[in-house]
XYZ file of C-alpha atoms in Angstrom:
338
model
C 45.356 39.885 -60.905
C 47.778 41.789 -59.132
C 51.587 41.820 -59.807
C 53.998 41.792 -57.058
C 56.456 44.560 -56.962
C 59.588 44.551 -56.656
C 60.043 41.217 -58.787
C 62.136 38.612 -56.817
C 65.080 36.809 -58.715
C 67.159 34.601 -56.627
C 71.113 35.155 -57.855
C 71.634 31.561 -58.222
C 68.561 31.091 -60.794
C 69.196 34.079 -62.897
C 70.852 31.853 -65.759
C 68.058 29.185 -65.891
C 65.717 29.317 -68.892
C 62.619 28.014 -68.503
C 60.997 26.497 -71.410
C 57.647 28.357 -73.011
C 57.404 30.387 -69.770
C 54.988 32.901 -71.403
C 52.776 30.262 -72.665
C 52.582 28.306 -69.388
C 51.703 31.489 -67.711
C 49.110 32.386 -69.767
C 47.159 28.811 -69.224
C 48.264 28.793 -65.721
C 46.922 32.062 -65.135
C 47.815 32.320 -61.239
C 45.701 34.675 -59.180
C 45.829 36.257 -55.819
C 45.378 33.863 -52.993
C 45.302 30.688 -54.956
C 47.581 28.023 -54.317
C 49.755 26.288 -57.269
C 51.688 23.118 -57.308
C 54.991 23.236 -59.482
C 55.447 19.337 -59.843
C 58.801 19.484 -61.520
C 60.732 22.555 -59.649
C 64.187 22.057 -61.090
C 65.694 25.554 -61.389
C 62.843 27.379 -60.174
C 62.047 29.293 -63.279
C 58.198 28.612 -63.163
C 58.031 28.843 -59.513
C 59.878 32.078 -59.283
C 57.455 33.381 -62.224
C 54.402 32.104 -60.482
C 55.006 34.086 -57.182
C 56.201 37.382 -58.817
C 53.105 37.430 -60.923
C 50.484 37.175 -58.085
C 50.346 37.138 -54.370
C 49.713 33.248 -54.361
C 51.245 30.262 -52.255
C 53.462 27.650 -54.525
C 54.039 24.081 -53.307
C 57.009 22.479 -55.275
C 58.161 18.915 -55.662
C 61.450 17.533 -56.854
C 62.958 14.317 -56.343
C 66.610 15.683 -56.717
C 68.295 16.918 -53.253
C 70.198 19.688 -55.206
C 66.882 20.927 -56.389
C 65.411 21.155 -52.849
C 68.312 22.850 -51.578
C 67.922 25.569 -54.154
C 64.330 25.921 -53.548
C 64.634 26.252 -49.814
C 67.118 29.170 -50.763
C 64.352 30.679 -52.995
C 61.743 30.180 -50.328
C 63.840 32.284 -48.072
C 64.083 35.023 -50.362
C 60.696 35.060 -51.181
C 59.656 35.031 -47.264
C 62.232 37.687 -46.490
C 60.438 39.962 -49.260
C 56.984 39.337 -48.259
C 57.102 38.874 -44.204
C 55.181 35.361 -45.169
C 56.159 31.864 -46.306
C 55.086 31.783 -49.713
C 57.018 28.694 -51.174
C 56.942 25.099 -49.717
C 59.248 22.308 -51.094
C 58.594 18.459 -51.065
C 61.390 16.095 -51.322
C 60.108 13.056 -53.846
C 58.966 11.829 -57.045
C 56.135 13.859 -58.925
C 54.518 10.304 -59.427
C 53.816 10.418 -55.473
C 52.394 13.844 -55.583
C 49.221 12.526 -53.777
C 51.104 11.167 -50.874
C 53.662 14.107 -50.565
C 50.741 16.869 -50.807
C 48.660 14.977 -48.325
C 51.267 14.265 -45.884
C 51.956 18.236 -45.858
C 48.492 18.768 -45.507
C 48.364 21.166 -48.579
C 44.931 22.345 -49.843
C 43.142 21.500 -53.342
C 45.284 23.163 -55.831
C 44.152 25.918 -58.125
C 46.890 25.428 -60.582
C 49.351 22.642 -61.161
C 52.393 22.501 -63.917
C 54.542 19.931 -65.044
C 57.868 20.475 -67.066
C 58.712 17.094 -67.911
C 62.129 17.745 -69.622
C 65.459 16.919 -67.882
C 66.649 20.269 -65.868
C 69.127 22.511 -67.188
C 71.366 22.182 -64.057
C 71.282 18.185 -64.306
C 72.452 18.673 -68.103
C 75.278 21.216 -67.112
C 76.660 19.431 -64.415
C 79.069 16.686 -65.989
C 79.338 15.001 -62.892
C 75.647 14.034 -63.028
C 76.150 11.987 -65.954
C 73.251 13.258 -68.566
C 75.367 14.683 -71.062
C 76.965 13.311 -73.981
C 78.921 16.552 -74.546
C 80.784 16.736 -71.465
C 82.561 13.669 -69.802
C 81.267 12.647 -66.293
C 80.420 9.568 -64.615
C 77.594 7.228 -66.310
C 75.139 8.120 -63.704
C 71.742 9.823 -64.922
C 70.072 9.322 -61.693
C 67.709 12.372 -61.182
C 66.944 11.461 -57.272
C 70.839 10.291 -56.496
C 69.822 6.948 -55.606
C 69.078 3.488 -56.979
C 70.938 1.663 -60.080
C 72.924 4.039 -62.328
C 73.006 3.977 -66.111
C 76.150 2.342 -65.674
C 74.559 -0.638 -64.136
C 72.399 -0.976 -67.141
C 74.719 -0.657 -69.447
C 77.217 -3.295 -67.910
C 74.803 -5.800 -66.520
C 71.473 -5.839 -68.938
C 71.332 -8.250 -71.358
C 71.424 -7.530 -75.196
C 67.954 -7.448 -75.866
C 66.779 -5.670 -72.698
C 69.384 -2.916 -74.136
C 67.884 -2.707 -77.509
C 64.265 -2.610 -76.185
C 65.489 0.513 -74.008
C 67.119 2.230 -77.256
C 64.048 1.462 -79.269
C 61.019 2.159 -77.118
C 62.439 4.900 -74.971
C 64.813 6.419 -77.126
C 63.321 5.914 -80.540
C 66.661 4.723 -82.013
C 66.360 2.900 -85.431
C 69.460 1.252 -84.651
C 69.060 0.194 -81.199
C 70.043 -3.252 -82.145
C 73.493 -2.165 -83.516
C 74.317 -0.283 -80.099
C 73.257 -2.999 -77.772
C 75.222 -5.513 -79.717
C 78.288 -2.933 -79.782
C 77.804 -2.019 -75.979
C 77.663 -6.035 -75.158
C 80.770 -6.955 -76.969
C 82.907 -3.846 -75.942
C 81.932 -3.982 -71.941
C 83.559 -7.496 -71.856
C 87.059 -6.129 -71.867
C 85.998 -2.430 -70.788
C 82.982 -1.829 -68.446
C 81.556 1.495 -69.348
C 82.170 4.311 -66.624
C 81.931 7.564 -68.449
C 79.624 9.543 -70.570
C 81.969 10.086 -73.410
C 82.853 6.590 -73.501
C 79.310 5.360 -74.159
C 78.846 8.581 -76.534
C 82.111 7.334 -78.303
C 81.086 3.946 -79.065
C 77.313 4.962 -80.413
C 78.871 7.449 -82.538
C 81.088 4.837 -83.766
C 78.267 2.527 -84.698
C 75.319 4.586 -85.986
C 75.948 7.201 -89.021
C 75.820 10.814 -88.616
C 72.289 12.081 -88.667
C 71.603 14.797 -91.595
C 69.367 16.999 -89.116
C 72.603 17.613 -87.142
C 71.414 15.747 -84.016
C 74.176 13.865 -82.329
C 73.983 10.183 -82.904
C 74.368 9.628 -78.925
C 71.049 11.767 -78.669
C 68.498 9.049 -78.506
C 70.302 6.186 -76.784
C 71.150 8.639 -74.194
C 67.399 9.483 -73.971
C 66.512 6.026 -73.772
C 68.735 5.144 -71.250
C 67.979 8.185 -69.165
C 63.982 7.391 -69.074
C 64.782 3.713 -68.027
C 67.226 4.706 -64.808
C 64.403 6.993 -63.919
C 61.299 5.124 -65.125
C 60.143 8.588 -66.314
C 57.383 7.288 -68.491
C 55.753 5.530 -65.497
C 56.175 8.458 -63.148
C 54.517 10.939 -65.805
C 51.517 8.505 -65.772
C 51.237 8.189 -62.423
C 51.880 12.331 -61.817
C 49.193 13.061 -64.657
C 46.302 10.806 -63.023
C 46.851 12.004 -59.566
C 47.441 15.654 -60.441
C 43.891 15.439 -62.201
C 42.346 14.182 -58.850
C 44.406 17.109 -57.179
C 42.723 20.272 -58.825
C 39.902 22.291 -57.034
C 37.102 23.216 -59.198
C 38.249 25.526 -61.789
C 41.886 24.450 -61.511
C 44.078 24.571 -64.483
C 46.722 21.317 -65.214
C 49.565 22.471 -67.749
C 51.991 19.985 -68.991
C 55.578 20.804 -71.151
C 56.682 17.748 -72.969
C 59.647 17.487 -74.952
C 59.588 14.208 -76.956
C 56.675 12.358 -78.158
C 56.236 9.496 -75.512
C 55.823 12.272 -73.037
C 53.319 14.063 -75.290
C 51.260 10.904 -76.283
C 50.764 10.230 -72.445
C 49.602 13.482 -71.866
C 47.395 13.559 -74.947
C 45.775 10.298 -74.265
C 44.978 10.896 -70.481
C 43.514 14.397 -71.217
C 41.574 13.108 -74.096
C 39.996 10.713 -71.256
C 39.463 13.302 -68.847
C 37.902 15.309 -71.543
C 35.753 12.762 -72.668
C 37.258 12.959 -76.159
C 38.291 9.208 -75.632
C 34.546 8.077 -75.363
C 33.357 8.453 -79.043
C 31.100 5.636 -79.664
C 29.061 4.794 -82.723
C 25.523 6.343 -83.073
C 24.423 2.731 -83.176
C 26.234 2.092 -79.989
C 23.834 2.132 -76.809
C 26.509 3.720 -75.009
C 26.432 6.606 -77.462
C 22.517 7.445 -76.178
C 23.511 6.953 -72.442
C 26.561 9.429 -72.846
C 24.521 12.180 -74.417
C 23.780 15.046 -72.280
C 26.429 14.449 -70.099
C 29.810 16.469 -69.596
C 33.346 15.389 -68.891
C 34.914 16.963 -65.376
C 37.627 18.535 -67.431
C 37.597 20.834 -70.516
C 40.786 21.295 -72.891
C 42.490 24.576 -72.859
C 44.450 23.681 -75.937
C 42.917 21.659 -78.617
C 46.359 20.876 -79.954
C 49.760 21.149 -78.591
C 51.182 24.571 -78.618
C 54.750 24.921 -79.950
C 57.506 27.341 -78.767
C 58.016 30.430 -80.797
C 60.857 30.633 -83.517
C 62.515 33.489 -81.175
C 62.569 31.230 -78.071
C 64.027 28.329 -80.424
C 66.799 30.217 -81.273
C 67.728 31.874 -77.859
C 67.377 28.496 -76.273
C 67.673 25.340 -78.509
C 66.518 22.790 -75.640
C 63.007 24.410 -76.494
C 62.534 23.001 -79.958
C 61.027 20.043 -79.318
C 58.516 21.229 -76.666
C 54.920 20.584 -76.893
C 52.465 22.322 -74.214
C 48.854 20.828 -73.330
C 46.323 21.960 -71.101
C 43.179 21.090 -69.067
C 40.955 22.714 -66.721
C 38.383 21.326 -64.105
C 34.879 22.253 -64.339
C 33.557 24.399 -61.391
C 29.763 23.527 -60.700
C 29.264 19.828 -59.707
C 25.905 18.275 -60.714
C 24.199 15.383 -59.152
C 26.186 12.016 -59.215
C 23.685 10.272 -61.344
C 24.384 12.527 -64.076
C 28.098 11.541 -63.852
C 28.907 14.911 -65.315
C 29.924 18.399 -64.390
C 28.282 21.805 -65.571
C 30.602 24.406 -67.249
């Protein structure tokens, strides 16, 4: 594997801190001539590292128009440095990656990476409405289109709000938060992030861990606004089909709901989900067959203490990776040889 020199660093991305970059690069292992898909371009941290690591090509997806604009600027920087196009941007959600890449006539991918967290650019821009620390409109839309967080908070029934906070935010006091919102919005509709955060902090006791009381409710609301869990489910299933033989799929998640989806789908892909009793006839039928994918990580990889100290947003990160086997056998065998 060759390392490109000199490395390219776009000035507008210099402050971005991609989570678990070293671990992602170790599992993704981009090589000269390969084609890599970055499904969550965001601030471009992974894409920049991949293109600097090897003389490869990257296709990158993001549904945020601001991210697409950053990506096009980065693509121009790399093309100017190498004399050839190396980065191609695709505007859309990664849950539609199959359609997006097919329409662009992209090849099968030797590596695919997904960072399921919210982009630091979105968190740091108060006007996007993701942050409960800085005041801004109650928006939270990654694609900058469709219903906003304010629409849900001001219009959804109390039971629906409670479900959002409970199931998506894993908030123990979900009913209390929902009840308070429904009561307060009668006189004053919610329009800003600090307005909602203030209500949540008022009705939920402070957490001994130091985590802000608004964290889980904001997480649940953000997931609902962007259909994040559905997007992840669709995206990972499609990513597995888009890998070329020998291709690697790397996923970085940031909370248990995301990690559970990755764990379940990877277990199914690697055959770990199909464990039958020795008395079950299906056990005999499955012997001698191999799943089309092999696990690269037996358990989720955690960020180092040093990274968590330098970048607190990395604290909850989990990395999982699988690879597609290289040599197919007969369709009758329904398996793949390593």
